PDB file of C-alpha atoms in Angstrom:
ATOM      1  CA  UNK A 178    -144.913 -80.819 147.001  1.00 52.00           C
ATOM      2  CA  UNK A 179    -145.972 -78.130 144.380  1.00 65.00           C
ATOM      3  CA  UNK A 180    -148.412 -75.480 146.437  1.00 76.00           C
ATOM      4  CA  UNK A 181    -150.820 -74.982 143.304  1.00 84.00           C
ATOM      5  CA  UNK A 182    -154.508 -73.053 143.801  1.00 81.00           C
ATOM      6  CA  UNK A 183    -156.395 -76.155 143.866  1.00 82.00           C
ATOM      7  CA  UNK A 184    -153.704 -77.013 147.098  1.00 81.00           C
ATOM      8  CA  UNK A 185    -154.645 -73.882 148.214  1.00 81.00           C
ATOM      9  CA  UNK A 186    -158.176 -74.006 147.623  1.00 86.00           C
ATOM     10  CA  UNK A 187    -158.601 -77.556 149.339  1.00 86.00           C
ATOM     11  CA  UNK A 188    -155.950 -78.470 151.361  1.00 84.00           C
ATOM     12  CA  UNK A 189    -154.570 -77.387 154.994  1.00 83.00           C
ATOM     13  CA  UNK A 190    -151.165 -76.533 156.203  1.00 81.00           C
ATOM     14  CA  UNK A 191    -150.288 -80.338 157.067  1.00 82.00           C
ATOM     15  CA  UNK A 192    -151.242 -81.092 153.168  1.00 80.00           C
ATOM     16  CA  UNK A 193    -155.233 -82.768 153.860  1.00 84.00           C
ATOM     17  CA  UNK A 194    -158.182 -82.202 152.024  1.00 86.00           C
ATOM     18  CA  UNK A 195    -160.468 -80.358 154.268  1.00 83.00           C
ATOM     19  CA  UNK A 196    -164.230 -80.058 152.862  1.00 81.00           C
ATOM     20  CA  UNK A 197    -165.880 -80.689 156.703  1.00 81.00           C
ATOM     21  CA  UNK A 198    -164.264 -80.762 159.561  1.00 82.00           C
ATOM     22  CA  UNK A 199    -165.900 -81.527 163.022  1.00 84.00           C
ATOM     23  CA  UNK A 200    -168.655 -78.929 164.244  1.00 86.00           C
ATOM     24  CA  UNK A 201    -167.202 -76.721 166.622  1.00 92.00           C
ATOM     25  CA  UNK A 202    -169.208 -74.710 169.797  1.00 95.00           C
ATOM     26  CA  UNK A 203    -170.601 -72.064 167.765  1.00 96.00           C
ATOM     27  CA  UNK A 204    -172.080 -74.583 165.179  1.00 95.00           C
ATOM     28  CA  UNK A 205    -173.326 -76.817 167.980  1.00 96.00           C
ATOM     29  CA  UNK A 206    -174.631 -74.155 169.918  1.00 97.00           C
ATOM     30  CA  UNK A 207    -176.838 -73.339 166.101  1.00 97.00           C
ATOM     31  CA  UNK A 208    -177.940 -76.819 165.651  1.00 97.00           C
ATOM     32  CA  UNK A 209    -179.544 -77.117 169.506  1.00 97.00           C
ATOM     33  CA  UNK A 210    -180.610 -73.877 168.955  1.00 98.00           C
ATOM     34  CA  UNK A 211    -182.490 -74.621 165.536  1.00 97.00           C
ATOM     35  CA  UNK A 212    -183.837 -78.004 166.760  1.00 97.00           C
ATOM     36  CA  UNK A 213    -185.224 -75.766 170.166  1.00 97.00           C
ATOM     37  CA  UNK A 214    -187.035 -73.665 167.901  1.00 96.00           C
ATOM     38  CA  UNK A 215    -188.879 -76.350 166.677  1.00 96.00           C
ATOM     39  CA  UNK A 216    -190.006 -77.423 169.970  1.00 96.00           C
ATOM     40  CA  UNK A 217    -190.725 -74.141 170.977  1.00 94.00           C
ATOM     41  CA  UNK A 218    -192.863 -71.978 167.686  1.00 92.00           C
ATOM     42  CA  UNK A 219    -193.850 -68.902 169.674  1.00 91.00           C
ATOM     43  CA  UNK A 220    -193.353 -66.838 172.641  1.00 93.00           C
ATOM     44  CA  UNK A 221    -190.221 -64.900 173.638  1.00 96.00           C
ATOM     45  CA  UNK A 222    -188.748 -68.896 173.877  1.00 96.00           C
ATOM     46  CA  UNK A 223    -188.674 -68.825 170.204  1.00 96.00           C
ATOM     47  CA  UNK A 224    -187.216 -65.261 169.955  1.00 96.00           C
ATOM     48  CA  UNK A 225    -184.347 -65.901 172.001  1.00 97.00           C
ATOM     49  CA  UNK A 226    -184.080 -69.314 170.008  1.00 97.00           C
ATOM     50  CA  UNK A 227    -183.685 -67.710 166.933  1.00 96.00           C
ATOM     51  CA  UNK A 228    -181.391 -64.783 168.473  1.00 97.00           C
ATOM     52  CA  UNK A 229    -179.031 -67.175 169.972  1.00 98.00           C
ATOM     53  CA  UNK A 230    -178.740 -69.572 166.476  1.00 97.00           C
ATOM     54  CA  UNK A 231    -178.272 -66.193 164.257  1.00 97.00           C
ATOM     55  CA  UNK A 232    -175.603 -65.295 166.821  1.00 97.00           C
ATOM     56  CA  UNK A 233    -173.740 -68.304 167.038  1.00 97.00           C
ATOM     57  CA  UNK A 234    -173.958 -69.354 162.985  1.00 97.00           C
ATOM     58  CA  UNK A 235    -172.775 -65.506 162.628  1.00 97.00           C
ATOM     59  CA  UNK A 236    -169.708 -66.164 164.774  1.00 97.00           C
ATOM     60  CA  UNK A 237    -169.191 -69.376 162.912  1.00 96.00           C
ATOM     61  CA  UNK A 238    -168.981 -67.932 159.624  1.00 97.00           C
ATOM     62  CA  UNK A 239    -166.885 -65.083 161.032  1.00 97.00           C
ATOM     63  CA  UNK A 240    -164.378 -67.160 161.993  1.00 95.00           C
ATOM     64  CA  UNK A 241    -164.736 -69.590 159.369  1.00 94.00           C
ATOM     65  CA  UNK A 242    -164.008 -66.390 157.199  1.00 96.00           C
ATOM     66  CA  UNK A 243    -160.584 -65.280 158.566  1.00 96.00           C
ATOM     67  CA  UNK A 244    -159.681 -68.002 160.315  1.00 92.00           C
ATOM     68  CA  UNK A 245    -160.653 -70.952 157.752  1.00 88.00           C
ATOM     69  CA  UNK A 246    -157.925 -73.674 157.291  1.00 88.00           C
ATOM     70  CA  UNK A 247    -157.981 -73.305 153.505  1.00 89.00           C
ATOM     71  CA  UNK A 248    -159.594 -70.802 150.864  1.00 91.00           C
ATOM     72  CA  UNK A 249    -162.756 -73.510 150.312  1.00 92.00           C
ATOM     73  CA  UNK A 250    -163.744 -73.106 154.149  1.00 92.00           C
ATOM     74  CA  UNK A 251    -163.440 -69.286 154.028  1.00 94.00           C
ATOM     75  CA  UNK A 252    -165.305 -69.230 150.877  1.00 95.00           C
ATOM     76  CA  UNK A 253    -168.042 -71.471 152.783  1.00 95.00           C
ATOM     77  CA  UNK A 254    -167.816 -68.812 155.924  1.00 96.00           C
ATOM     78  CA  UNK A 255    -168.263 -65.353 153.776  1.00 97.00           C
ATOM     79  CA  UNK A 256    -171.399 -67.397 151.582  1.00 98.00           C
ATOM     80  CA  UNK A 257    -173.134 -68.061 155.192  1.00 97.00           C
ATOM     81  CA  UNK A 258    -172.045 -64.513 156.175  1.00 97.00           C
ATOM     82  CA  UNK A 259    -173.862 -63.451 153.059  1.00 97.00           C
ATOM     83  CA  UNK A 260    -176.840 -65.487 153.463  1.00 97.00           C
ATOM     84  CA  UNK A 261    -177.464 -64.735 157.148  1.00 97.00           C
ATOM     85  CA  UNK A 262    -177.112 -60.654 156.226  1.00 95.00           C
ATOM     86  CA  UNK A 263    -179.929 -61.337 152.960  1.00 96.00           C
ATOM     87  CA  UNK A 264    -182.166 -63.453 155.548  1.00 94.00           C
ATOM     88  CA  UNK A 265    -182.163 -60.259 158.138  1.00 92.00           C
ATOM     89  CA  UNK A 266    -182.599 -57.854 155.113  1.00 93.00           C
ATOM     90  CA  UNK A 267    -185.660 -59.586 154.007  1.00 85.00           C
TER      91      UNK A 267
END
């Protein structure tokens, strides 16, 4: 099998596509986290809320970053790195 950029771009070692995989703990622990936070508007509740989702969508996109199985998932993991360093900026 030729190893071209689009290969490279889309594909893992084993030769799949890979566009969405599975969430893993750190995205899981940013979903409950997000869908607390709309239970839960105001108070210190919501702070941590929104502390703990940053946190764990952070680590996601860190290791999405240097750890993604192929360059489309890294590229995913340094846009969300990007986005969630804007949002705090703002």
């Amino acid at each position: 099998m030729e190893n071209t950029l689009l290969d490279k771009i889309f594909r893992d070692r084993e030769g799949k596509v890979v566009l969405a995989q599975m969430p893993n703990l750190p995205l899981i622990v940013w979903i409950v986290a997000s869908l607390l936070r709309l239970v839960f508007t105001t108070g210190k509740v919501n702070i941590g809320l929104e502390a703990i989702a940053f946190g764990s969508l952070f680590t996601w996109a860190w290791e999405e970053l240097f750890q993604g199985v192929n360059y489309f998932r890294r590229a995913l993991g340094l846009l969300v790195l990007i986005g969630l360093i804007v949002s705090k900026i703002q």
